[in-house]
Each structure stands twice: as C-alpha cells, then as structure tokens.
CSV table of C-alpha atoms in Angstrom, one decimal:
chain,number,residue,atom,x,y,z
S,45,UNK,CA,57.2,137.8,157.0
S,46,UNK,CA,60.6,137.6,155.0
S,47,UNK,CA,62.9,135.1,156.5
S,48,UNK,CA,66.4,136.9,157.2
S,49,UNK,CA,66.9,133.4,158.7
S,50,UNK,CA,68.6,132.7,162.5
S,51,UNK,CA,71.4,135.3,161.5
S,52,UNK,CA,69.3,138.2,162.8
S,53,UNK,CA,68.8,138.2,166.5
S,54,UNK,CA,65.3,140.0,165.9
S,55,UNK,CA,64.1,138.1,163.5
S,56,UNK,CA,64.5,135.2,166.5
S,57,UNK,CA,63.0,136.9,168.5
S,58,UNK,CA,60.2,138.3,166.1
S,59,UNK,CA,59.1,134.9,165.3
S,60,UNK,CA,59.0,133.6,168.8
S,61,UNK,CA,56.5,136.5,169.7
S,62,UNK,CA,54.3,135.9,166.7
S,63,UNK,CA,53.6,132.5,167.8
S,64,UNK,CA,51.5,134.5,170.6
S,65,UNK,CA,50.4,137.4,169.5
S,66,UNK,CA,47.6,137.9,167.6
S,67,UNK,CA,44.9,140.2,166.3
S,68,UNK,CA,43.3,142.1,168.5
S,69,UNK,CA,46.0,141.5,171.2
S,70,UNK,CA,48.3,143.9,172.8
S,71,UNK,CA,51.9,144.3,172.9
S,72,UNK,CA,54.3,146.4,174.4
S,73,UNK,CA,57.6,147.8,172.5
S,74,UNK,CA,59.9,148.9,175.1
S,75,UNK,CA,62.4,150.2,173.3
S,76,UNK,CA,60.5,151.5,169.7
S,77,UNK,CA,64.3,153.1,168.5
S,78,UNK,CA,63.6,153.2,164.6
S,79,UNK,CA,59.8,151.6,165.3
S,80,UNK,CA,60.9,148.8,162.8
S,81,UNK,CA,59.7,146.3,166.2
S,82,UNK,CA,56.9,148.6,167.1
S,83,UNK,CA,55.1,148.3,162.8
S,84,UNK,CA,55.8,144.4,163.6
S,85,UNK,CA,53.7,144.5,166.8
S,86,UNK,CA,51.3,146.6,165.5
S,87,UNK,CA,50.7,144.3,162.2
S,88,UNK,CA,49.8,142.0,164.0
S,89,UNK,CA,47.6,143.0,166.5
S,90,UNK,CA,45.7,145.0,163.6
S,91,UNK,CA,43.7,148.0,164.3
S,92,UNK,CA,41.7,146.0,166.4
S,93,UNK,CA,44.8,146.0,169.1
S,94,UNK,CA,46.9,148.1,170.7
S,95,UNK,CA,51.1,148.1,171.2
S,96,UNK,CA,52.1,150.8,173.4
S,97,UNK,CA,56.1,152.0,172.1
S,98,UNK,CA,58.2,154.0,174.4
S,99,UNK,CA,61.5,155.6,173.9
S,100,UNK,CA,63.1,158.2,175.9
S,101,UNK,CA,64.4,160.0,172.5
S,102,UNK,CA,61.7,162.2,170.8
S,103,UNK,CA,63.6,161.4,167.4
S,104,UNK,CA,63.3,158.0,167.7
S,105,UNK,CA,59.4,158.5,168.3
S,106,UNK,CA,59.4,160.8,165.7
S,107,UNK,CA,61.1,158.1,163.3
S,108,UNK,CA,58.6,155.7,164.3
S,109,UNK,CA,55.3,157.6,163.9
S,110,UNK,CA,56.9,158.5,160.2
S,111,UNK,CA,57.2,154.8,159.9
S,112,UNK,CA,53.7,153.5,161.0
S,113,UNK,CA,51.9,156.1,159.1
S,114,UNK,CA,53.3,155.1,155.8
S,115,UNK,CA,51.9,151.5,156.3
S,116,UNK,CA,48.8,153.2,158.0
S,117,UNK,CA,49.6,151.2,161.1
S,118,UNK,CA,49.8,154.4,163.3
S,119,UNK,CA,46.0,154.0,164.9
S,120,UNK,CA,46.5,151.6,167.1
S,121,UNK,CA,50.1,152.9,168.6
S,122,UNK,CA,50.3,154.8,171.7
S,123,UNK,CA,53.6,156.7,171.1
S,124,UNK,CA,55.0,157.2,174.9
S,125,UNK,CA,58.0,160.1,175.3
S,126,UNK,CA,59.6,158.5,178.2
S,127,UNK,CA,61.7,155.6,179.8
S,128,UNK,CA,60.4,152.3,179.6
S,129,UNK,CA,60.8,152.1,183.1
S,130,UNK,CA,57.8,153.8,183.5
S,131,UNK,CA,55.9,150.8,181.8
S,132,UNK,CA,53.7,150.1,184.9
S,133,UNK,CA,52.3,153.7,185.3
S,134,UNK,CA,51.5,154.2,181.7
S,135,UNK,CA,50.3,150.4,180.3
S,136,UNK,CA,46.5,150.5,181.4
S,137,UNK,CA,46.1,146.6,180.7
S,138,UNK,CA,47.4,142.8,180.5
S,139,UNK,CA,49.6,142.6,177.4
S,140,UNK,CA,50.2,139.3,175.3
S,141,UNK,CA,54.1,140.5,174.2
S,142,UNK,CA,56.7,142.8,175.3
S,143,UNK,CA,59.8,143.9,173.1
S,144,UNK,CA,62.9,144.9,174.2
S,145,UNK,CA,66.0,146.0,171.6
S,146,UNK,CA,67.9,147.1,174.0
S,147,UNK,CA,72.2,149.3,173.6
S,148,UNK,CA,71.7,152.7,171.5
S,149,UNK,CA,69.4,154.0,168.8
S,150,UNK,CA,70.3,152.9,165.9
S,151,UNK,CA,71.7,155.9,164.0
S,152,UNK,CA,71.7,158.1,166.9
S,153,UNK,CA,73.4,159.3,169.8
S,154,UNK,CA,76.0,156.5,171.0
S,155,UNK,CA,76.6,157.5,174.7
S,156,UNK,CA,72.7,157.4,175.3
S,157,UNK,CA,72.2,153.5,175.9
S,158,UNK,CA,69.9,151.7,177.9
S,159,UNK,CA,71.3,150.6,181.1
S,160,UNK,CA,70.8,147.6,184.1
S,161,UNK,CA,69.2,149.5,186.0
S,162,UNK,CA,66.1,151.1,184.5
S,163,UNK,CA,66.2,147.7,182.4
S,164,UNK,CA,65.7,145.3,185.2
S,165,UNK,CA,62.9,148.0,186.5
S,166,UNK,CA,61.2,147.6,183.1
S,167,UNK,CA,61.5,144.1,182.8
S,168,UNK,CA,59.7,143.5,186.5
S,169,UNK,CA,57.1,145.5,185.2
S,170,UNK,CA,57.1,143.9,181.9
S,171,UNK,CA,56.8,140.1,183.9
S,172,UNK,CA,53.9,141.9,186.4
S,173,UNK,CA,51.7,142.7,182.8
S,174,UNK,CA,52.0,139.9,181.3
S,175,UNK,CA,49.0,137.7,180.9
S,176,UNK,CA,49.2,133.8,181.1
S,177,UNK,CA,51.1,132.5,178.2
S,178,UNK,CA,52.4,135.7,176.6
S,179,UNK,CA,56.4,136.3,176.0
S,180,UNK,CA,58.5,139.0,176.5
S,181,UNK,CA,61.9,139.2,173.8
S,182,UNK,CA,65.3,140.8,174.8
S,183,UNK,CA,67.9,141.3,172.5
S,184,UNK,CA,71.1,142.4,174.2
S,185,UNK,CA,74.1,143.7,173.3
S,186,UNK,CA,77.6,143.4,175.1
S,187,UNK,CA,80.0,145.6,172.2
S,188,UNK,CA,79.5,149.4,173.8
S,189,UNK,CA,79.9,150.1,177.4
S,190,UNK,CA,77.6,149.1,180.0
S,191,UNK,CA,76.3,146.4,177.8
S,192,UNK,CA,78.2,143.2,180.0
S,193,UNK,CA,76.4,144.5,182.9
S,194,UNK,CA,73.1,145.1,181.3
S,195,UNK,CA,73.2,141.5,180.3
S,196,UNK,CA,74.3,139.8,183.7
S,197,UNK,CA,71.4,142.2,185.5
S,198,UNK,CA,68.9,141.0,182.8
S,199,UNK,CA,70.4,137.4,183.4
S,200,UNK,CA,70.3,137.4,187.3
S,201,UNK,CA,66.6,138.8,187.3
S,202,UNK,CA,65.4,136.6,184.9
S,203,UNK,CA,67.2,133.4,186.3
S,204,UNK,CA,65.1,133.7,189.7
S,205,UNK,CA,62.1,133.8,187.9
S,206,UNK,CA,59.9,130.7,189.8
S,207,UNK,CA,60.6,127.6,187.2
S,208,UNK,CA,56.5,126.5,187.6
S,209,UNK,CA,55.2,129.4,186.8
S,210,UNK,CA,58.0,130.8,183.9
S,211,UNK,CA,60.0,129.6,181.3
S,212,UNK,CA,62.9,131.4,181.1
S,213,UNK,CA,65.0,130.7,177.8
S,214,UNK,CA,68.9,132.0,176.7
S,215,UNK,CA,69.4,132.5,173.1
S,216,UNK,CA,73.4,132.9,172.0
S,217,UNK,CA,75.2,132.3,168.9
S,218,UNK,CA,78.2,129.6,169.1
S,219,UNK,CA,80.2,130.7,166.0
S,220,UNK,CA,80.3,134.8,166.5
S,221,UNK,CA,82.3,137.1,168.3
S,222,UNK,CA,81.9,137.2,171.9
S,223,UNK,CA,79.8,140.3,171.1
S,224,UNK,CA,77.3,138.9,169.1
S,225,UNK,CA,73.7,139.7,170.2
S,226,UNK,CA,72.2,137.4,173.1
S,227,UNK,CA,68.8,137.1,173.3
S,228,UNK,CA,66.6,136.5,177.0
S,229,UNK,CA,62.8,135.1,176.4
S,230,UNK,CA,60.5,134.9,179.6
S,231,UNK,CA,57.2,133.2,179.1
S,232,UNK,CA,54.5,133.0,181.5
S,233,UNK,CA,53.0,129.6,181.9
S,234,UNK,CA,49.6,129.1,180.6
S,235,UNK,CA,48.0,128.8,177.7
S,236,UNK,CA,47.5,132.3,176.1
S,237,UNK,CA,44.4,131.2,173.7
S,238,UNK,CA,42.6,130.1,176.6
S,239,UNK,CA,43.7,133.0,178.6
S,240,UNK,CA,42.0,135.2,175.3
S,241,UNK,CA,39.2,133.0,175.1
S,242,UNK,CA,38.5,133.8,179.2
S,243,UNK,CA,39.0,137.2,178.0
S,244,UNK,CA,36.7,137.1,175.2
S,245,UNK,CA,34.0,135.4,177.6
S,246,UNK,CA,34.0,137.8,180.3
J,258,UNK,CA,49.7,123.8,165.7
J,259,UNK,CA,49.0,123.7,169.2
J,260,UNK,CA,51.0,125.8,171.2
J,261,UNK,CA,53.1,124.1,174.3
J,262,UNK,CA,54.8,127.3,174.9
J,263,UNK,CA,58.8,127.5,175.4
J,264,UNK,CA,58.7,125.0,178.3
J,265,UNK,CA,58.8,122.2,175.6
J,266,UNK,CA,62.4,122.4,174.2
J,267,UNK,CA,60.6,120.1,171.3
J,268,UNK,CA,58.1,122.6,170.4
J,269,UNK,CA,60.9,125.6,170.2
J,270,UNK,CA,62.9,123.1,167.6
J,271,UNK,CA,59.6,122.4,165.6
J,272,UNK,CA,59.0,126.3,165.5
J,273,UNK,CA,62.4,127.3,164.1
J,274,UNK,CA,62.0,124.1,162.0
J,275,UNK,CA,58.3,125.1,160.6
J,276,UNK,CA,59.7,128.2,159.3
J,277,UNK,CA,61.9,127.0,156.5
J,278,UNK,CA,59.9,123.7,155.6
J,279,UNK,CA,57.5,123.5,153.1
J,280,UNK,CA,54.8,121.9,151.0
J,281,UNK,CA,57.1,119.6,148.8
J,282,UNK,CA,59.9,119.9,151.0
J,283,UNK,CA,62.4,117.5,151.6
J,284,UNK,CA,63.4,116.6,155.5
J,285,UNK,CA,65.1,114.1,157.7
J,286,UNK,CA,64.2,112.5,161.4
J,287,UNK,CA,67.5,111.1,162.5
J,288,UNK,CA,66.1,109.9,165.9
J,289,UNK,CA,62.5,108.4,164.6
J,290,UNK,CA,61.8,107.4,168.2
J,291,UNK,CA,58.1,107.4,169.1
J,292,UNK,CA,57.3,108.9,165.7
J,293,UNK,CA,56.2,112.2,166.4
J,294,UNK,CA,58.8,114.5,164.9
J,295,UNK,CA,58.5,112.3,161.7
J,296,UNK,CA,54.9,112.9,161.9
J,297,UNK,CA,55.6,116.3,162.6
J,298,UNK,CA,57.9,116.6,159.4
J,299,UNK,CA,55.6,114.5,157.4
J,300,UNK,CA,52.7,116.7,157.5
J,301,UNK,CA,54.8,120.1,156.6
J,302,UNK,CA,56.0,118.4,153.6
J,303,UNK,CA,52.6,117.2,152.4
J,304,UNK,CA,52.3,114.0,149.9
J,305,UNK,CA,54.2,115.5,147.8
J,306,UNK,CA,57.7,115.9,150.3
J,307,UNK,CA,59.6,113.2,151.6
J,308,UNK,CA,60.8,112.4,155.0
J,309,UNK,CA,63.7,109.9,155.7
J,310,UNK,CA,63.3,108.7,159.5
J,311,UNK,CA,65.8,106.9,160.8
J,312,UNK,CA,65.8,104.4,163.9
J,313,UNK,CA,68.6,101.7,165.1
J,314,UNK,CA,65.5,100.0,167.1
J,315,UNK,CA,63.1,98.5,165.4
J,316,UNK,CA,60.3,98.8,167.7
J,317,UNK,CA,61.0,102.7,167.5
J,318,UNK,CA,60.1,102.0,164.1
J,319,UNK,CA,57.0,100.1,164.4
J,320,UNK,CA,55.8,102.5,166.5
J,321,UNK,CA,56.3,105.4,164.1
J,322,UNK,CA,54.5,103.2,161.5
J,323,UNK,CA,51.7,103.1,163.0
J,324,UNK,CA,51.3,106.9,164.3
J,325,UNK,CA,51.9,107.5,160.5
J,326,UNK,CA,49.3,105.8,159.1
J,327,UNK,CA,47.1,106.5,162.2
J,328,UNK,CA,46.9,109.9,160.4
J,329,UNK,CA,47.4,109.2,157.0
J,330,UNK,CA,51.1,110.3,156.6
J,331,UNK,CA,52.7,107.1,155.8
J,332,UNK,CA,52.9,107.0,152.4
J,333,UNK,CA,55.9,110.5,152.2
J,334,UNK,CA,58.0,109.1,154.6
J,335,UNK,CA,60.9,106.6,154.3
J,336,UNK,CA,61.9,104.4,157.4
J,337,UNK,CA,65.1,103.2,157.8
J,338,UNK,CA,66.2,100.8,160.2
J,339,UNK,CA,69.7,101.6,160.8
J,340,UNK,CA,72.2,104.2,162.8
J,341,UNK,CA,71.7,108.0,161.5
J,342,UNK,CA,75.4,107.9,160.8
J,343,UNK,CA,74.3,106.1,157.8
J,344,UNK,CA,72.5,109.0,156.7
J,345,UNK,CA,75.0,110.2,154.0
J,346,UNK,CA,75.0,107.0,151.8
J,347,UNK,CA,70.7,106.5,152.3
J,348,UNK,CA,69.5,109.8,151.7
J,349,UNK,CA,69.6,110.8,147.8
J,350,UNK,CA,69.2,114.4,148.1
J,351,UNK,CA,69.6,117.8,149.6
J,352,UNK,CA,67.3,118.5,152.5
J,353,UNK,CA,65.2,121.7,154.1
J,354,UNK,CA,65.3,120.1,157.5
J,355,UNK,CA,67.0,117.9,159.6
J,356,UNK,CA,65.9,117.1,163.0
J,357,UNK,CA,67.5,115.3,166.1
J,358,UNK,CA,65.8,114.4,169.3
J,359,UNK,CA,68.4,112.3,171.1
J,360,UNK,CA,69.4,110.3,174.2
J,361,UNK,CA,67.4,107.1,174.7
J,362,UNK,CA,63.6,105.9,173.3
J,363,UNK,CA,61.2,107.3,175.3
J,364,UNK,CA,59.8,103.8,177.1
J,365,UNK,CA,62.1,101.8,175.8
J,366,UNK,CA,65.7,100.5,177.0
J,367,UNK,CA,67.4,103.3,178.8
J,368,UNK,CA,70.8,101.5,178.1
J,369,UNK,CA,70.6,101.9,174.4
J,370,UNK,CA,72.0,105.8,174.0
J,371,UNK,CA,72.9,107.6,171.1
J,372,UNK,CA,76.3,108.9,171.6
J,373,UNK,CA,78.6,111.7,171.1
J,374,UNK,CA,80.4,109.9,167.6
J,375,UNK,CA,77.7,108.7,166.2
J,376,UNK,CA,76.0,111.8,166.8
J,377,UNK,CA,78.5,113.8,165.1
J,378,UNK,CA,79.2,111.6,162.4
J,379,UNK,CA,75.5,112.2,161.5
J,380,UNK,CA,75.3,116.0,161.9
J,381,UNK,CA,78.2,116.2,159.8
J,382,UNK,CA,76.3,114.3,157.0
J,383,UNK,CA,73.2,116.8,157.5
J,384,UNK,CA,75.4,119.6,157.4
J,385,UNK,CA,76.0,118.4,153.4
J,386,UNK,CA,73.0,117.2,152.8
J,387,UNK,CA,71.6,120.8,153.9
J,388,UNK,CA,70.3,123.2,151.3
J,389,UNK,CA,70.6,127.2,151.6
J,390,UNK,CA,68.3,128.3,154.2
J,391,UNK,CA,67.8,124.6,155.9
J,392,UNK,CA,68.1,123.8,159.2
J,393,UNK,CA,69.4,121.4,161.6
J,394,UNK,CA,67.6,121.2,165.0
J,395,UNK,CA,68.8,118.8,168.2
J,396,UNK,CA,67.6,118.2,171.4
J,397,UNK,CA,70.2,117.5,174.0
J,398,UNK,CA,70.1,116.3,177.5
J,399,UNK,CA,72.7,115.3,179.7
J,400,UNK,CA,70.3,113.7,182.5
J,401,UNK,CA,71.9,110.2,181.3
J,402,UNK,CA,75.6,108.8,181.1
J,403,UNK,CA,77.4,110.1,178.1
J,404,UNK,CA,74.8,112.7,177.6
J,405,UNK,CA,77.3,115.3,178.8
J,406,UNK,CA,79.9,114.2,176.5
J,407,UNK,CA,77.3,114.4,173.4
J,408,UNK,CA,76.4,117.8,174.4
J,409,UNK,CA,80.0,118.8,174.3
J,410,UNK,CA,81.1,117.0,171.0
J,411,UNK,CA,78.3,118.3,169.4
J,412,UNK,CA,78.8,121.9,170.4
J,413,UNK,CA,82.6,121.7,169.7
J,414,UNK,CA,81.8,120.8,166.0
J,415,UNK,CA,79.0,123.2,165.7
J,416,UNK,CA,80.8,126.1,167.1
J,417,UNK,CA,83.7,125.6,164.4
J,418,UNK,CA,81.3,125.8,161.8
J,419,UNK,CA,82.5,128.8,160.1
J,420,UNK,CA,80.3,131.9,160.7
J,421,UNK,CA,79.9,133.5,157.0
J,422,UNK,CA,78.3,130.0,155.6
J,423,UNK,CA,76.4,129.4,158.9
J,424,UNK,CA,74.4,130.7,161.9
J,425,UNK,CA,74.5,128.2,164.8
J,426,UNK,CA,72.4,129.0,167.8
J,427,UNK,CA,72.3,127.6,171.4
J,428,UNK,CA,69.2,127.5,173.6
J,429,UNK,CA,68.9,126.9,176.9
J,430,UNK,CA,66.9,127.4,180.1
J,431,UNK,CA,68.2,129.7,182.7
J,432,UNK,CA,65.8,128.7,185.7
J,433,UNK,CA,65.7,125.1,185.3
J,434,UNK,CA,68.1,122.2,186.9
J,435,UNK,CA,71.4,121.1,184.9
J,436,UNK,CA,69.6,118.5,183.6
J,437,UNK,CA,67.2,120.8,181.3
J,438,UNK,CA,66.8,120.1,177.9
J,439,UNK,CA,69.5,121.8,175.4
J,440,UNK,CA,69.3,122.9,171.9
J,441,UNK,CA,71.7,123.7,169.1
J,442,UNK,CA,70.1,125.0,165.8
J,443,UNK,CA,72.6,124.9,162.6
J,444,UNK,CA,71.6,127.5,159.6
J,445,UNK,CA,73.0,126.8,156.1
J,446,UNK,CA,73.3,130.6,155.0
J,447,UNK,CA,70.8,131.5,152.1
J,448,UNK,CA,67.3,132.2,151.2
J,449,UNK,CA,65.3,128.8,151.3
J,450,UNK,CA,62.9,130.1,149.2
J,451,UNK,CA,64.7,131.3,146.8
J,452,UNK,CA,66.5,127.6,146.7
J,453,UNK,CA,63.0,126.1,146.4
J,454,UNK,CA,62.3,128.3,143.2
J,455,UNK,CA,65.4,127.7,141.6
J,456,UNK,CA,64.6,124.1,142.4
J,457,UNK,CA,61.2,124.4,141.4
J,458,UNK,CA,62.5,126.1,138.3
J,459,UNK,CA,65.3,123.5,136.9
C-alpha cells in the first residue's frame, strides 16, 4: 500500500479497514464510483473472498469492472446496478467491512449525489451485516448541495448507536476548509479474528 | 499486533503511528508513563532505531525500565527523567514519530498533570524535530482538572498549523460521555519513505 499519508481522507479510512479485513473475508463497497475502493477490498480479501460493489450508475460499474479486470481482481466482485440502499436484499452474508465514498461520481454527473436518506437506509443495513469486530468507513462531503444534511443524518444515526456494543468514531481535519472531507467509522464490538475463527470452526 | 479495535483511542494512535515508523526509525515517547508506548515504539524501530522516552516521575521511569528489558527492548531506547518541554535541547535528531499519551500516571499521583503549556511547548519542539512524512499522535482527556484547557491549547496550536506543510486530524467518539478519550494526529507533509532513502543514502 503507498502511503498518500493523513491528507487523503480514503487513505484514513483505507487503512483503518485493512486492520480487519483479510483474505478470504468479505467486504461491501457501497458506493464502487470509479471501483478505485472496490480493487482495495477485493485485494485483500483475494479470490478466496467476496466484496459485493454497488452503484446506481451503470458507468461507474462499467469503470469499475474495466478496473478490476486489468489487475485480474474481477472474480471475486459481485457488480450490483442499483442503490446501496438495497444492501440488505442483495448481500447474502455477514461482512467483515463496508465502504462508503459518498457526494458524486467522480467525473460524472454532478446533480446525481447520494443523499440522507437512502444513506442512513444503507448504513442500518450496513450496521445489521456486520459481524463482531468488522468496521464500516464513511467519507463525507459537505462542498455540493445536500452534503450538510447527508452528514448530520449520518451523524445522528450513528451517534445513537448503543456505546457497549459499538464504537462510533468522528474523523475531521482542523487546518482545512470547512469543506474538507469528514470521515464516520462504526465498529462492532468483538473481536473479529475470533469471530473468523468461530466461523472457520463451524 | 493484537487488535483492541477503535474502542482503545491508544490503539487508533499506534495504528496511524505503525504506518510511518520503521526498522531503524527514529521516535519519541513524551509521556513514558507505564512504559508501553515506549515499548510500543521500541520494537517498530528494532536495535537498530532509537526511542527517547521522557518522564518528569521517576517511578514512571522505573517502571518502563523494567517492561523494557522484560522483553528485551532496553537497549534502543533513551530515558530521560525530565519534562517533555525539554525535548528540543535532548533529542539530537529528526524523528519519524512522536507520541503523547497525557493527563496523569496511570496508578500514580492524580495530582501530578501535564498541562496545557508544557504540553505545547513540547508539541511545538516535535513539530521541528519531525521529518517529512512523521507523525505526532496525542491522547487527550478532559475527565481531570485542566484537562479541558490542554485539549483546547493543543487544538488552537494545531489548527494554526498551516495546511500545505501539514495534515492535522481530530478523532473523537460520537456515542460516548464528554469525558471520552480525544486525539489530534499532526502530519509533516512528505513521503517518509522517500526521507528514509535519502537518509539512508547520505
């Protein structure tokens, strides 16, 4: 992994996930945009895992199969056409690691952003799959419209999450401009290698 | 490593820390304490780094002696027995890491603090002593008297860092009391590694 150091809001988030997810595991990137997150997830889950990518753009899909091919990373990405908020119809198992990048695709239409609602729909679902000691990432933008509000909704939900069984973490940068990425982390409590290690056992 | 998960704002520091120090590497302890952060350091750098660990108590120090040569670390670290915000006249060279876990000695006397000028004083001095690509992680908590006020002169300073040399992150927990652990992470812009090989090269 290159270091792009604490400027880059993903790369945060990127290296807090990796602490948790490893081969064979399986990761969810809700928001796959240019599949630059999704390749990350699915190097390191290896073919022996599975990340499940959705995107309600079929260009961004398309971007992101282009990309996993070329580093022959495509066989163990499930490409899903549709709204994230559709996660807990379409995501058949526990996962170790959700993504989300969320505001526009990169390069694409800039009036079709994510917004609060479907977000915080997502994100339930996103906290429901989780297994014991996985992490879910947020990076959130507040420069295009809607973005404030996507923030506070994320915020609120993830604020209320029960302190025993969660940790709930706020990531912001103190010598940006106010719209400077923030990032949300939710963990559930537990110890993920013994929660793989039950797995592996059963 | 073993993973504590994001409920230990110690363990997010040593992640971020981890990252950018290296075999050979050169890092500081400003709050020796117990002696596990300077154990921590001590075995990223390997025998061939060097730690400076620095304790105003003495028993602090006598405790991280022993946990050091408990597991063979002893001989890469420095103790010094005096404030941190002597660290600019006792430390001979640029560092990768600097790491402050402050407040009071974990069963020691409550009463003796470290305090907001001090405290600043010192992350001044790291912010020289820093190479490209180091960093400077601190634990915060405002559960004891002054402890608000450190929090406060510490972000104040950090937050007027100026954002094209440096990338200055805060952490905190969003479902927790007000007395949760905080941290501030200072980036010295630059590619570590590319510091260490010109280093490595000279």
């Amino acid at each position: 992994m290159i270091n792009k150091g604490l400027g880059s809001a993903v790369h945060i988030v990127q290296m807090i996930i990796a602490e948790v997810l490893k081969r064979g595991g399986t990761a969810v990137d809700a928001t796959a945009g240019n599949g630059h997150d999704t390749l990350f997830l699915a190097r390191l889950v290896g073919s022996e895992g599975r990340v499940y990518a959705f995107d309600i753009q079929k260009k961004a899909l398309e971007s992101t199969k282009k990309l996993l091919e070329r580093y022959g990373a495509a066989g163990q990405v499930t490409l899903l056409n549709t709204g994230h908020e559709e996660m807990d119809k379409l995501v058949p198992e526990p996962v170790d690691a959700v993504l989300f990048n969320l505001g526009y695709l990169p390069g694409g239409d800039h009036t079709l952003v994510t917004s609060a609602g479907t977000t915080v729909t997502a994100l339930k679902s996103a906290v429901e799959l989780l297994r014991p000691g996985g992490r879910i990432g947020m990076v959130l933008y507040t420069g295009h419209p809607g973005g404030n509000e996507e923030l506070c909704a994320v915020e609120q939900y993830a604020s209320g999450l029960k302190g025993a069984g969660f940790n709930v973490i706020k990531i912001n940068y103190l010598n940006r401009t106010a719209h400077a990425p923030v990032i949300i982390l939710v963990e559930k409590a537990g110890d993920l290698l013994e929660s793989q290690a039950a797995t592996q056992n059963s």
